[in-house]
Short mmCIF file of C-alpha atoms (C1' of nucleotides) in Angstrom, two decimals:
data_model
loop_
_atom_site.label_atom_id
_atom_site.label_comp_id
_atom_site.label_asym_id
_atom_site.label_seq_id
_atom_site.Cartn_x
_atom_site.Cartn_y
_atom_site.Cartn_z
CA MET A 1 28.33 143.50 98.46
CA THR A 2 30.00 141.10 100.67
CA LYS A 3 28.29 137.86 102.08
CA ASP A 4 27.15 137.92 105.67
CA HIS A 5 29.74 135.72 107.42
CA GLY A 6 27.86 135.77 110.63
CA GLU A 7 29.65 135.30 113.82
CA LEU A 8 33.18 134.36 112.94
CA PRO A 9 36.06 134.30 115.41
CA PRO A 10 37.76 137.50 115.92
CA GLY A 11 40.25 138.57 113.42
CA LEU A 12 39.24 135.76 110.95
CA ALA A 13 37.57 138.03 108.28
CA LEU A 14 39.80 140.77 108.71
CA SER A 15 43.01 138.89 108.27
CA TRP A 16 41.75 137.32 104.93
CA GLY A 17 41.40 140.87 103.88
CA VAL A 18 37.48 140.91 104.22
CA LEU A 19 36.57 144.29 105.31
CA PRO A 20 33.08 145.90 105.78
CA VAL A 21 32.23 147.83 102.37
CA GLN A 22 32.22 151.54 103.28
CA ARG A 23 30.00 153.72 100.95
CA ARG A 24 29.58 156.96 102.79
CA GLY A 25 31.19 159.12 105.40
CA PRO A 26 34.39 160.56 105.86
CA LYS A 27 37.54 158.50 104.77
CA PRO A 28 39.23 156.73 107.39
CA ALA A 29 42.36 158.37 108.60
CA LEU A 30 44.09 155.06 109.46
CA SER A 31 44.19 151.67 107.72
CA ILE A 32 44.29 148.27 109.20
CA GLU A 33 47.66 147.61 107.71
CA GLN A 34 48.94 150.78 109.45
CA ILE A 35 47.71 149.80 112.76
CA VAL A 36 48.84 146.14 112.57
CA ALA A 37 52.40 147.27 111.58
CA THR A 38 52.60 149.83 114.43
CA GLY A 39 51.56 146.84 116.60
CA ILE A 40 54.27 144.66 115.30
CA GLU A 41 56.85 147.59 115.80
CA PHE A 42 55.84 147.96 119.40
CA GLY A 43 56.08 144.29 120.02
CA ASP A 44 59.30 144.05 118.53
CA ARG A 45 60.68 146.95 120.52
CA ASP A 46 59.04 146.52 123.91
CA GLY A 47 57.45 143.02 123.81
CA PHE A 48 53.91 141.83 123.82
CA GLU A 49 52.69 143.86 126.94
CA ALA A 50 53.47 146.83 124.69
CA ILE A 51 51.04 146.06 122.01
CA SER A 52 47.97 148.03 123.27
CA LEU A 53 45.32 149.93 121.59
CA GLN A 54 46.16 152.90 123.62
CA ARG A 55 49.67 153.19 122.57
CA ILE A 56 48.80 152.45 118.97
CA ALA A 57 46.34 155.08 118.90
CA ALA A 58 48.75 157.74 120.58
CA HIS A 59 51.43 156.90 117.96
CA LEU A 60 49.25 157.34 115.18
CA GLY A 61 47.75 160.49 116.49
CA VAL A 62 44.14 159.31 117.44
CA THR A 63 42.27 158.57 120.37
CA THR A 64 42.02 155.18 121.96
CA ASN A 65 38.27 154.96 120.84
CA ALA A 66 39.04 155.54 117.22
CA MET A 67 40.70 152.03 117.13
CA TYR A 68 37.27 150.38 117.65
CA ARG A 69 36.39 151.52 114.23
CA TYR A 70 38.92 149.33 112.80
CA VAL A 71 39.17 146.41 115.29
CA ARG A 72 36.36 144.88 117.22
CA SER A 73 38.48 143.98 120.25
CA LYS A 74 41.93 143.87 121.29
CA GLU A 75 41.81 140.15 120.78
CA GLU A 76 41.05 140.88 117.21
CA LEU A 77 44.03 143.17 116.99
CA ILE A 78 46.31 140.46 118.30
CA VAL A 79 45.26 137.92 115.88
CA LEU A 80 46.06 140.27 113.12
CA VAL A 81 49.30 141.23 114.56
CA ASN A 82 50.14 137.70 115.28
CA ASP A 83 49.61 136.47 111.53
CA LYS A 84 51.39 139.40 110.04
CA ALA A 85 54.28 139.06 112.31
CA VAL A 86 54.48 135.14 111.52
CA GLY A 87 55.14 136.10 107.83
CA LEU A 88 55.62 133.60 105.22
CA PRO A 89 57.52 130.29 105.53
CA PRO A 90 60.65 129.69 103.68
CA GLU A 91 60.94 127.47 100.61
CA LEU A 92 61.43 124.09 102.00
CA PRO A 93 64.06 121.52 100.26
CA GLU A 94 63.02 118.38 98.76
CA GLY A 95 62.48 115.25 101.03
CA TRP A 96 60.08 115.39 103.95
CA ARG A 97 63.06 115.07 106.39
CA PRO A 98 65.27 117.90 105.30
CA ALA A 99 61.90 119.80 104.87
CA ALA A 100 61.10 119.24 108.39
CA ILE A 101 64.51 120.50 109.67
CA ALA A 102 64.20 123.57 107.46
CA TRP A 103 60.77 124.17 108.74
CA VAL A 104 61.59 123.80 112.29
CA ASP A 105 64.79 125.88 112.05
CA ALA A 106 62.79 128.73 110.31
CA GLN A 107 60.22 128.93 113.35
CA VAL A 108 63.16 128.79 115.87
CA LYS A 109 64.75 131.69 114.00
CA LEU A 110 61.38 133.54 113.87
CA TYR A 111 60.74 132.99 117.71
CA ALA A 112 64.23 134.47 118.21
CA GLU A 113 63.74 137.54 116.28
CA ARG A 114 60.19 138.04 117.77
CA PRO A 115 60.11 136.43 121.14
CA TRP A 116 56.90 138.01 122.05
CA LEU A 117 55.20 135.84 119.53
CA LEU A 118 55.43 133.29 122.25
CA ASP A 119 53.22 135.42 124.50
CA VAL A 120 50.45 135.30 122.10
CA PRO A 121 47.88 133.20 123.66
CA ILE A 122 46.96 130.12 121.32
CA ARG A 123 43.20 130.38 120.40
CA GLY A 124 43.21 126.97 118.74
CA ALA A 125 43.66 125.67 115.41
CA PRO A 126 45.32 128.02 113.08
CA VAL A 127 43.01 129.84 110.60
CA THR A 128 44.71 133.01 109.47
CA PRO A 129 46.44 133.01 106.00
CA ASN A 130 50.28 133.28 107.20
CA GLN A 131 49.76 130.55 109.65
CA LEU A 132 47.98 128.35 107.13
CA ARG A 133 51.01 129.07 104.69
CA TRP A 134 53.17 127.38 107.47
CA VAL A 135 50.90 124.67 107.62
CA GLU A 136 50.34 124.04 103.90
CA ALA A 137 54.07 124.00 103.55
CA MET A 138 54.67 121.22 106.04
CA LEU A 139 51.82 119.36 104.99
CA THR A 140 53.07 119.39 101.51
CA ALA A 141 56.31 118.12 102.49
CA LEU A 142 54.74 115.33 104.43
CA SER A 143 52.49 114.44 101.59
CA THR A 144 55.37 112.45 99.96
CA THR A 145 55.68 110.25 102.97
CA GLY A 146 52.86 108.02 101.87
CA LEU A 147 51.00 108.47 105.22
CA SER A 148 47.48 109.27 105.50
CA GLN A 149 46.46 112.83 105.73
CA HIS A 150 45.37 112.15 109.28
CA ASP A 151 48.80 110.88 110.20
CA ASN A 152 50.47 114.04 108.57
CA LEU A 153 48.42 116.22 110.73
CA GLY A 154 49.63 114.29 113.63
CA CYS A 155 53.16 114.77 112.75
CA LEU A 156 52.46 118.53 112.13
CA LEU A 157 51.01 118.97 115.53
CA LEU A 158 54.07 117.16 116.95
CA LEU A 159 56.64 119.24 115.23
CA SER A 160 54.79 122.64 115.78
CA GLY A 161 54.43 122.00 119.45
CA TYR A 162 57.85 120.91 119.87
CA VAL A 163 59.18 124.03 118.20
CA ARG A 164 57.09 126.36 120.38
CA ASN A 165 58.06 124.72 123.55
CA TYR A 166 61.59 124.64 122.61
CA ALA A 167 61.63 128.28 121.79
CA SER A 168 60.01 129.34 124.93
CA LEU A 169 62.57 127.61 126.83
CA ALA A 170 65.55 128.72 124.91
CA ARG A 171 64.08 132.18 125.27
CA GLN A 172 64.36 132.58 128.83
CA LEU A 173 67.64 130.55 129.29
CA GLY A 174 69.43 132.63 126.52
CA SER A 175 68.08 136.07 126.68
CA SER A 176 68.97 138.54 129.27
CA ALA A 177 72.75 139.13 130.20
CA ASP A 178 72.27 138.03 133.90
CA ALA A 179 70.89 134.82 132.93
CA PRO A 180 73.86 132.84 133.98
CA VAL A 181 74.13 134.83 137.17
CA GLN A 182 70.44 134.13 138.07
CA ALA A 183 70.70 130.42 137.05
CA GLU A 184 73.61 129.95 139.30
CA GLN A 185 71.50 131.59 142.21
CA VAL A 186 68.69 129.47 141.65
CA GLY A 187 70.99 126.36 141.91
CA ARG A 188 72.48 127.42 145.15
CA PHE A 189 68.82 127.57 146.43
CA LEU A 190 67.75 124.61 144.85
CA VAL A 191 69.92 121.96 145.38
CA PRO A 192 70.05 121.44 149.04
CA ARG A 193 66.17 121.29 148.97
CA LEU A 194 66.34 118.87 146.09
CA MET A 195 68.78 116.79 148.14
CA GLU A 196 66.54 116.67 151.47
CA GLY A 197 63.26 116.73 149.61
CA GLY A 198 63.26 113.51 147.87
CA TYR A 199 64.47 114.39 144.37
CA PRO A 200 67.53 111.93 143.75
CA THR A 201 67.61 112.16 140.12
CA LEU A 202 67.12 115.87 139.74
CA THR A 203 69.81 116.32 142.47
CA SER A 204 72.31 114.34 140.26
CA VAL A 205 71.14 116.35 137.42
CA TYR A 206 71.80 119.64 138.84
CA LEU A 207 75.13 118.48 140.32
CA ASN A 208 76.26 117.45 136.80
CA GLN A 209 75.27 120.86 135.78
CA GLU A 210 73.38 119.45 132.91
CA TYR A 211 70.19 121.10 133.58
CA GLU A 212 70.76 124.34 131.85
CA ASP A 213 73.21 123.97 128.88
CA GLY A 214 73.52 122.67 125.52
CA LEU A 215 70.34 123.98 124.51
CA ASP A 216 71.33 123.97 120.81
CA ASP A 217 71.95 120.27 120.94
CA ASP A 218 68.56 119.75 122.53
CA LEU A 219 66.73 121.10 119.49
CA GLU A 220 68.62 118.67 117.12
CA PHE A 221 68.07 115.86 119.61
CA GLY A 222 64.31 116.40 120.07
CA LEU A 223 63.72 116.80 116.33
CA ALA A 224 65.73 113.67 115.65
CA ARG A 225 63.55 111.70 117.95
CA ILE A 226 60.45 112.93 116.39
CA LEU A 227 61.76 112.18 112.82
CA ASP A 228 62.92 108.77 113.81
CA GLY A 229 59.61 108.20 115.19
CA ILE A 230 57.94 109.18 111.93
CA ASP A 231 60.47 107.11 110.11
CA VAL A 232 59.19 103.89 112.10
CA LEU A 233 55.78 104.70 111.22
CA ILE A 234 56.44 104.99 107.65
CA ALA A 235 58.37 101.75 107.70
CA LYS A 236 55.37 100.27 109.47
CA ARG A 237 52.59 101.21 106.68
CA MET B 1 67.47 133.23 160.90
CA THR B 2 67.01 132.33 157.47
CA LYS B 3 69.74 132.83 155.03
CA ASP B 4 69.61 135.67 152.71
CA HIS B 5 68.64 134.38 149.15
CA GLY B 6 69.22 137.47 147.38
CA GLU B 7 67.39 138.00 144.19
CA LEU B 8 65.51 134.95 143.35
CA PRO B 9 62.93 134.58 140.72
CA PRO B 10 59.39 135.47 141.92
CA GLY B 11 57.81 132.85 143.79
CA LEU B 12 60.79 130.53 144.19
CA ALA B 13 61.26 131.06 147.90
CA LEU B 14 57.69 131.23 148.80
CA SER B 15 56.82 128.12 146.78
CA TRP B 16 59.26 126.14 148.76
CA GLY B 17 57.83 127.49 152.06
CA VAL B 18 60.66 129.83 152.84
CA LEU B 19 58.89 133.01 154.28
CA PRO B 20 60.27 135.79 156.10
CA VAL B 21 60.50 135.29 159.83
CA GLN B 22 58.26 137.62 161.68
CA ARG B 23 58.72 138.60 165.23
CA ARG B 24 56.67 141.60 166.07
CA GLY B 25 53.70 143.41 164.93
CA PRO B 26 49.96 142.06 164.55
CA LYS B 27 49.66 138.36 163.36
CA PRO B 28 48.76 138.34 159.64
CA ALA B 29 44.90 138.06 159.00
CA LEU B 30 45.53 135.87 156.01
CA SER B 31 48.02 132.97 155.09
CA ILE B 32 49.72 132.33 151.89
CA GLU B 33 48.00 129.04 151.75
CA GLN B 34 44.62 130.89 151.90
CA ILE B 35 45.30 133.16 149.22
CA VAL B 36 46.83 130.48 146.97
CA ALA B 37 43.57 128.39 147.41
CA THR B 38 41.48 131.31 146.73
CA GLY B 39 43.23 131.75 143.53
CA ILE B 40 42.91 128.29 142.46
CA GLU B 41 39.14 128.48 143.37
CA PHE B 42 38.68 131.41 140.98
CA GLY B 43 40.77 129.78 138.31
CA ASP B 44 38.59 126.63 138.46
CA ARG B 45 35.38 128.57 138.28
CA ASP B 46 36.04 131.33 136.09
CA GLY B 47 39.31 130.68 134.15
CA PHE B 48 42.71 132.36 134.51
CA GLU B 49 41.64 135.93 133.95
CA ALA B 50 39.59 135.43 137.23
CA ILE B 51 42.75 135.10 139.27
CA SER B 52 43.45 138.72 140.46
CA LEU B 53 44.78 140.35 143.50
CA GLN B 54 41.71 142.51 143.59
CA ARG B 55 39.05 139.52 143.46
CA ILE B 56 41.02 137.54 145.96
CA ALA B 57 41.49 140.45 148.36
CA ALA B 58 37.63 141.13 148.18
CA HIS B 59 36.67 137.46 148.59
CA LEU B 60 38.78 137.18 151.85
CA GLY B 61 37.62 140.55 153.04
CA VAL B 62 40.79 142.68 152.71
CA THR B 63 41.98 145.67 150.65
CA THR B 64 43.85 144.73 147.59
CA ASN B 65 46.87 146.39 148.87
CA ALA B 66 47.02 143.88 151.81
CA MET B 67 47.76 141.21 149.47
CA TYR B 68 51.24 142.85 148.96
CA ARG B 69 52.04 142.13 152.30
CA TYR B 70 52.08 138.34 151.38
CA VAL B 71 53.05 138.21 147.69
CA ARG B 72 55.55 140.63 145.93
CA SER B 73 53.80 140.81 142.70
CA LYS B 74 51.03 139.29 140.84
CA GLU B 75 53.57 137.25 138.92
CA GLU B 76 54.58 135.76 142.25
CA LEU B 77 51.08 134.75 143.01
CA ILE B 78 50.53 133.12 139.75
CA VAL B 79 53.66 131.01 140.17
CA LEU B 80 52.40 129.93 143.43
CA VAL B 81 49.00 129.15 142.27
CA ASN B 82 50.21 127.30 139.38
CA ASP B 83 52.38 125.17 141.43
CA LYS B 84 49.89 124.22 143.86
CA ALA B 85 47.29 123.43 141.21
CA VAL B 86 49.52 121.22 139.33
CA GLY B 87 49.70 118.88 142.31
CA LEU B 88 51.58 115.88 142.59
CA PRO B 89 52.21 113.22 139.66
CA PRO B 90 50.46 109.86 139.80
CA GLU B 91 52.53 106.79 140.70
CA LEU B 92 54.19 105.52 137.39
CA PRO B 93 54.15 101.81 136.40
CA GLU B 94 57.26 99.91 135.69
CA GLY B 95 58.95 100.37 132.49
CA TRP B 96 59.64 103.56 130.81
CA ARG B 97 57.21 103.22 128.06
CA PRO B 98 54.18 102.50 130.14
CA ALA B 99 55.42 105.12 132.58
CA ALA B 100 55.77 107.79 129.84
CA ILE B 101 52.19 107.06 128.69
CA ALA B 102 50.87 107.31 132.19
CA TRP B 103 52.68 110.47 132.71
CA VAL B 104 51.37 112.34 129.70
CA ASP B 105 47.84 110.75 130.42
CA ALA B 106 47.89 112.31 133.84
CA GLN B 107 48.94 115.67 132.50
CA VAL B 108 46.12 115.62 129.86
CA LYS B 109 43.57 114.78 132.56
CA LEU B 110 45.05 117.65 134.60
CA TYR B 111 44.81 120.06 131.67
CA ALA B 112 41.42 119.08 131.09
CA GLU B 113 40.21 119.54 134.61
CA ARG B 114 42.16 122.92 135.03
CA PRO B 115 42.40 124.46 131.36
CA TRP B 116 43.42 127.59 132.95
CA LEU B 117 46.79 126.08 133.61
CA LEU B 118 47.61 126.33 129.77
CA ASP B 119 47.21 130.22 130.34
CA VAL B 120 49.91 130.52 132.76
CA PRO B 121 52.74 131.95 130.93
CA ILE B 122 55.59 129.70 130.85
CA ARG B 123 58.58 131.58 132.81
CA GLY B 124 61.09 129.00 131.87
CA ALA B 125 62.55 125.76 133.36
CA PRO B 126 60.49 124.51 136.17
CA VAL B 127 61.73 125.36 139.65
CA THR B 128 58.65 124.99 142.11
CA PRO B 129 58.22 121.74 144.12
CA ASN B 130 55.39 120.22 142.47
CA GLN B 131 56.34 120.86 139.14
CA LEU B 132 59.80 119.31 139.69
CA ARG B 133 57.86 116.30 141.23
CA TRP B 134 56.65 115.71 137.83
CA VAL B 135 59.99 116.13 136.42
CA GLU B 136 61.46 113.95 138.89
CA ALA B 137 59.14 111.11 138.20
CA MET B 138 59.50 111.21 134.73
CA LEU B 139 63.21 111.26 134.85
CA THR B 140 63.42 108.54 137.17
CA ALA B 141 61.41 106.31 134.85
CA LEU B 142 63.71 107.27 132.00
CA SER B 143 66.76 106.39 133.85
CA THR B 144 66.17 102.74 133.28
CA THR B 145 66.54 103.28 129.45
CA GLY B 146 70.33 103.45 129.89
CA LEU B 147 70.69 106.70 127.96
CA SER B 148 72.50 109.70 129.34
CA GLN B 149 71.05 112.35 131.58
CA HIS B 150 71.26 114.70 128.84
CA ASP B 151 69.42 112.50 126.52
CA ASN B 152 66.87 112.02 129.37
CA LEU B 153 66.23 115.68 129.74
CA GLY B 154 65.84 115.95 125.90
CA CYS B 155 63.12 113.23 125.95
CA LEU B 156 61.51 115.07 128.82
CA LEU B 157 61.56 118.33 126.98
CA LEU B 158 59.90 116.41 124.25
CA LEU B 159 57.15 114.88 126.20
CA SER B 160 56.07 117.76 128.29
CA GLY B 161 55.98 120.06 125.08
CA TYR B 162 53.73 117.52 123.24
CA VAL B 163 51.27 117.30 126.19
CA ARG B 164 50.82 121.00 126.69
CA ASN B 165 50.46 121.66 122.96
CA TYR B 166 48.03 118.63 122.46
CA ALA B 167 46.13 119.84 125.67
CA SER B 168 45.71 123.46 124.36
CA LEU B 169 44.54 122.20 121.01
CA ALA B 170 42.01 119.92 122.61
CA ARG B 171 40.76 122.59 124.84
CA GLN B 172 39.42 124.76 122.36
CA LEU B 173 38.08 122.12 119.87
CA GLY B 174 36.45 120.12 122.59
CA SER B 175 35.27 122.61 125.15
CA SER B 176 32.23 125.00 124.52
CA ALA B 177 28.87 123.65 123.35
CA ASP B 178 28.87 125.69 119.98
CA ALA B 179 32.31 124.36 119.03
CA PRO B 180 31.01 122.33 116.15
CA VAL B 181 28.62 125.08 114.98
CA GLN B 182 31.61 127.69 115.03
CA ALA B 183 33.76 125.16 113.38
CA GLU B 184 31.26 124.52 110.52
CA GLN B 185 30.99 128.35 110.07
CA VAL B 186 34.82 128.77 109.92
CA GLY B 187 34.93 125.89 107.36
CA ARG B 188 32.33 127.50 105.11
CA PHE B 189 34.40 131.00 105.32
CA LEU B 190 37.68 129.24 104.85
CA VAL B 191 37.47 126.57 102.22
CA PRO B 192 36.84 128.84 99.09
CA ARG B 193 39.68 131.03 100.02
CA LEU B 194 42.00 127.98 100.53
CA MET B 195 40.86 126.76 97.18
CA GLU B 196 41.62 130.11 95.26
CA GLY B 197 44.55 130.98 97.36
CA GLY B 198 47.03 128.38 96.80
CA TYR B 199 46.41 126.01 99.70
CA PRO B 200 45.77 122.73 97.67
CA THR B 201 46.82 120.19 100.47
CA LEU B 202 44.85 122.03 103.25
CA THR B 203 41.83 122.22 101.01
CA SER B 204 41.82 118.57 100.49
CA VAL B 205 42.25 118.26 104.40
CA TYR B 206 39.44 120.47 104.90
CA LEU B 207 37.04 118.80 102.30
CA ASN B 208 37.85 115.44 103.95
CA GLN B 209 36.82 116.82 107.09
CA GLU B 210 39.85 115.43 108.88
CA TYR B 211 41.04 118.65 110.20
CA GLU B 212 39.11 118.85 113.46
CA ASP B 213 38.14 115.15 114.50
CA GLY B 214 39.79 112.14 116.26
CA LEU B 215 41.63 114.17 118.56
CA ASP B 216 41.89 111.43 120.97
CA ASP B 217 43.57 109.42 118.59
CA ASP B 218 46.06 112.22 117.90
CA LEU B 219 47.31 111.84 121.56
CA GLU B 220 48.25 108.30 121.10
CA PHE B 221 49.57 108.87 117.70
CA GLY B 222 51.82 111.72 118.48
CA LEU B 223 52.96 109.94 121.64
CA ALA B 224 53.83 106.74 119.80
CA ARG B 225 55.76 108.67 117.31
CA ILE B 226 57.96 110.18 120.31
CA LEU B 227 58.30 106.83 121.80
CA ASP B 228 59.27 105.08 118.83
CA GLY B 229 61.86 107.74 118.34
CA ILE B 230 63.27 107.33 121.74
CA ASP B 231 63.32 103.50 120.94
CA VAL B 232 65.31 104.14 117.88
CA LEU B 233 67.70 106.03 120.08
CA ILE B 234 67.99 103.51 122.65
CA ALA B 235 68.98 100.80 120.01
CA LYS B 236 71.50 103.13 118.62
CA ARG B 237 73.49 103.41 121.81
"C1'" DG C 1 22.30 170.81 93.44
"C1'" DT C 2 20.71 169.51 97.86
"C1'" DG C 3 19.24 166.92 101.61
"C1'" DA C 4 19.67 162.70 104.05
"C1'" DA C 5 22.14 158.88 105.48
"C1'" DA C 6 26.27 156.96 106.74
"C1'" DA C 7 30.34 156.55 108.80
"C1'" DA C 8 34.51 158.62 111.32
"C1'" DG C 9 36.56 160.64 115.25
"C1'" DC C 10 36.37 162.66 119.84
"C1'" DG C 11 34.83 163.67 124.53
"C1'" DT C 12 33.14 161.75 128.42
"C1'" DA C 13 32.71 158.00 131.43
"C1'" DG C 14 33.23 153.89 133.69
"C1'" DG C 15 35.22 149.51 135.02
"C1'" DG C 16 39.09 146.41 136.04
"C1'" DG C 17 43.46 145.65 137.21
"C1'" DT C 18 48.34 146.37 139.52
"C1'" DT C 19 51.33 149.05 142.14
"C1'" DG C 20 53.53 152.78 145.44
"C1'" DC C 21 53.50 155.67 149.70
"C1'" DA C 22 52.06 157.44 154.04
"C1'" DC C 23 49.37 156.66 158.04
"C1'" DA C 24 47.43 154.34 161.93
"C1'" DG C 25 46.82 150.58 164.57
"C1'" DT C 26 48.84 146.33 166.84
"C1'" DT C 27 52.07 143.18 168.87
"C1'" DT C 28 56.43 141.99 170.84
"C1'" DC C 29 60.88 142.54 172.22
"C1'" DG C 30 64.53 145.18 174.95
"C1'" DC D 1 57.22 150.93 179.43
"C1'" DG D 2 58.86 152.55 175.12
"C1'" DA D 3 60.60 151.59 170.68
"C1'" DA D 4 60.80 148.80 166.93
"C1'" DA D 5 58.43 146.08 163.66
"C1'" DC D 6 54.78 144.56 161.09
"C1'" DT D 7 50.08 144.84 160.14
"C1'" DG D 8 45.96 146.34 157.10
"C1'" DT D 9 44.06 150.71 155.14
"C1'" DG D 10 43.12 154.96 152.47
"C1'" DC D 11 44.64 157.69 148.90
"C1'" DA D 12 46.48 157.95 144.37
"C1'" DA D 13 48.29 157.19 140.16
"C1'" DC D 14 48.82 154.59 136.28
"C1'" DC D 15 47.40 151.25 132.47
"C1'" DC D 16 43.99 149.18 130.09
"C1'" DC D 17 39.56 148.01 127.40
"C1'" DT D 18 35.28 149.54 126.30
"C1'" DA D 19 30.47 151.81 125.70
"C1'" DC D 20 27.66 155.90 124.49
"C1'" DG D 21 26.53 159.95 122.55
"C1'" DC D 22 27.86 164.07 119.89
"C1'" DT D 23 29.76 166.55 115.83
"C1'" DT D 24 31.73 166.61 111.48
"C1'" DT D 25 32.61 165.03 107.11
"C1'" DT D 26 31.65 162.46 102.89
"C1'" DT D 27 28.62 160.65 99.47
"C1'" DC D 28 24.69 158.81 97.38
"C1'" DA D 29 20.12 159.41 95.85
"C1'" DC D 30 16.70 162.18 94.46
#
DNA sequence: GTGAAAAAGCGTAGGGGTTGCACAGTTTCG
DNA sequence: CGAAACTGTGCAACCCCTACGCTTTTTCAC
């Protein structure tokens, strides 16, 4: 006898393991875990596009429609797959600064392993269990700073936004063997237009070839900026 | 006689106004400008999903396939629509810090006006003219800091990532009239699970009702953190 | 036990959407 | 004037999500 949770966002209840009680009728041939696992499998192998109800159904030997007995919509499936694929955060070291670095590194690594996670549309504030584990971990680490909860949330937003942005840039610059060739071709096309089109700063950036390299440094760079900024705040309060 | 630009990413050439020269045959009934404008129109009215070749074609009184005479793929269309919709950056004030604030504010405003821009998948480093105008503007403002170009690029990445992340959070918390109702319902569902599931920090955050309010402050907060961080760097060098 | 209720899966169907190919019409160059 | 080039279109193939109604299976209640 589960409570009636009314109109919750798709995937919320299911991700927390709240499934409609079933009393009669044939036993389901599939389980949500199975479906979600298959979704992740496809995502890992062929990217976000490959996660479709049709494909999962075919792979599990069922019709597409059968999926709708387990999941209300594709959106719900995506939420579940996402939360599962995100997994648990690592154990963070002592001290908010090392913790933040570890937290960021772990996410960068996660996005490197599962680039398709970057294609999952952000539906807003995190609400699923694993996502919230990550939030909880960082928030706990930040609680030693002496800042207010509100400030901590701000820092968290800052960090998570940065990681995601960095990862999505790293993704397309790093991946695919022909990335450098492509980049060179783009440069050849772009530079004359930048010169003549009134982009003086960008022109010099491109000519110095600093636009596309040293991405690993950039992660540390931006992170150091953020952490220094937080430091300033801590000192101020 | 335009040069052969080989295999450039979709939308690159077109966005810079390089279109294949045509010499014979009937004049095109449509223009790319027209198509892109229609795409923006649909995006503004019904969101990103509404931007489809089919819809645009129907609206312009042509078959869907006719679109492919103007655009190589949907991806290319999206790139063009995106660049056009981004528009030109505002004039930035003197001083890198006020400039950064103005730059961020302008983007927040842009995302508020055209939320669907947040749904446009990021294909990597910006290469289209208007996008690069924004980059150029901020890069120029940063050039007065005395930092290296590389550092400036890092700062830029930091800022743009932050804006985008902030905007996409603001979007779903702010928009839709039933957002507060929805949020309350989510809270009712979530809090007991947080308490019992080992999320102590989040529980207290939720109970203090600080999770979902004061978003305007958060923009300034995060931005101040970043700028302070940059300040520290400037002082260091 | 036995019948009724509930639930699962399937078939059918429809609505979008993107894309490829062959065709017919139109314009312009040689 | 003929051929080449380029236009839009019709047809068609896919893929995807989703709704409805039917049959079959299971299990609870009597």
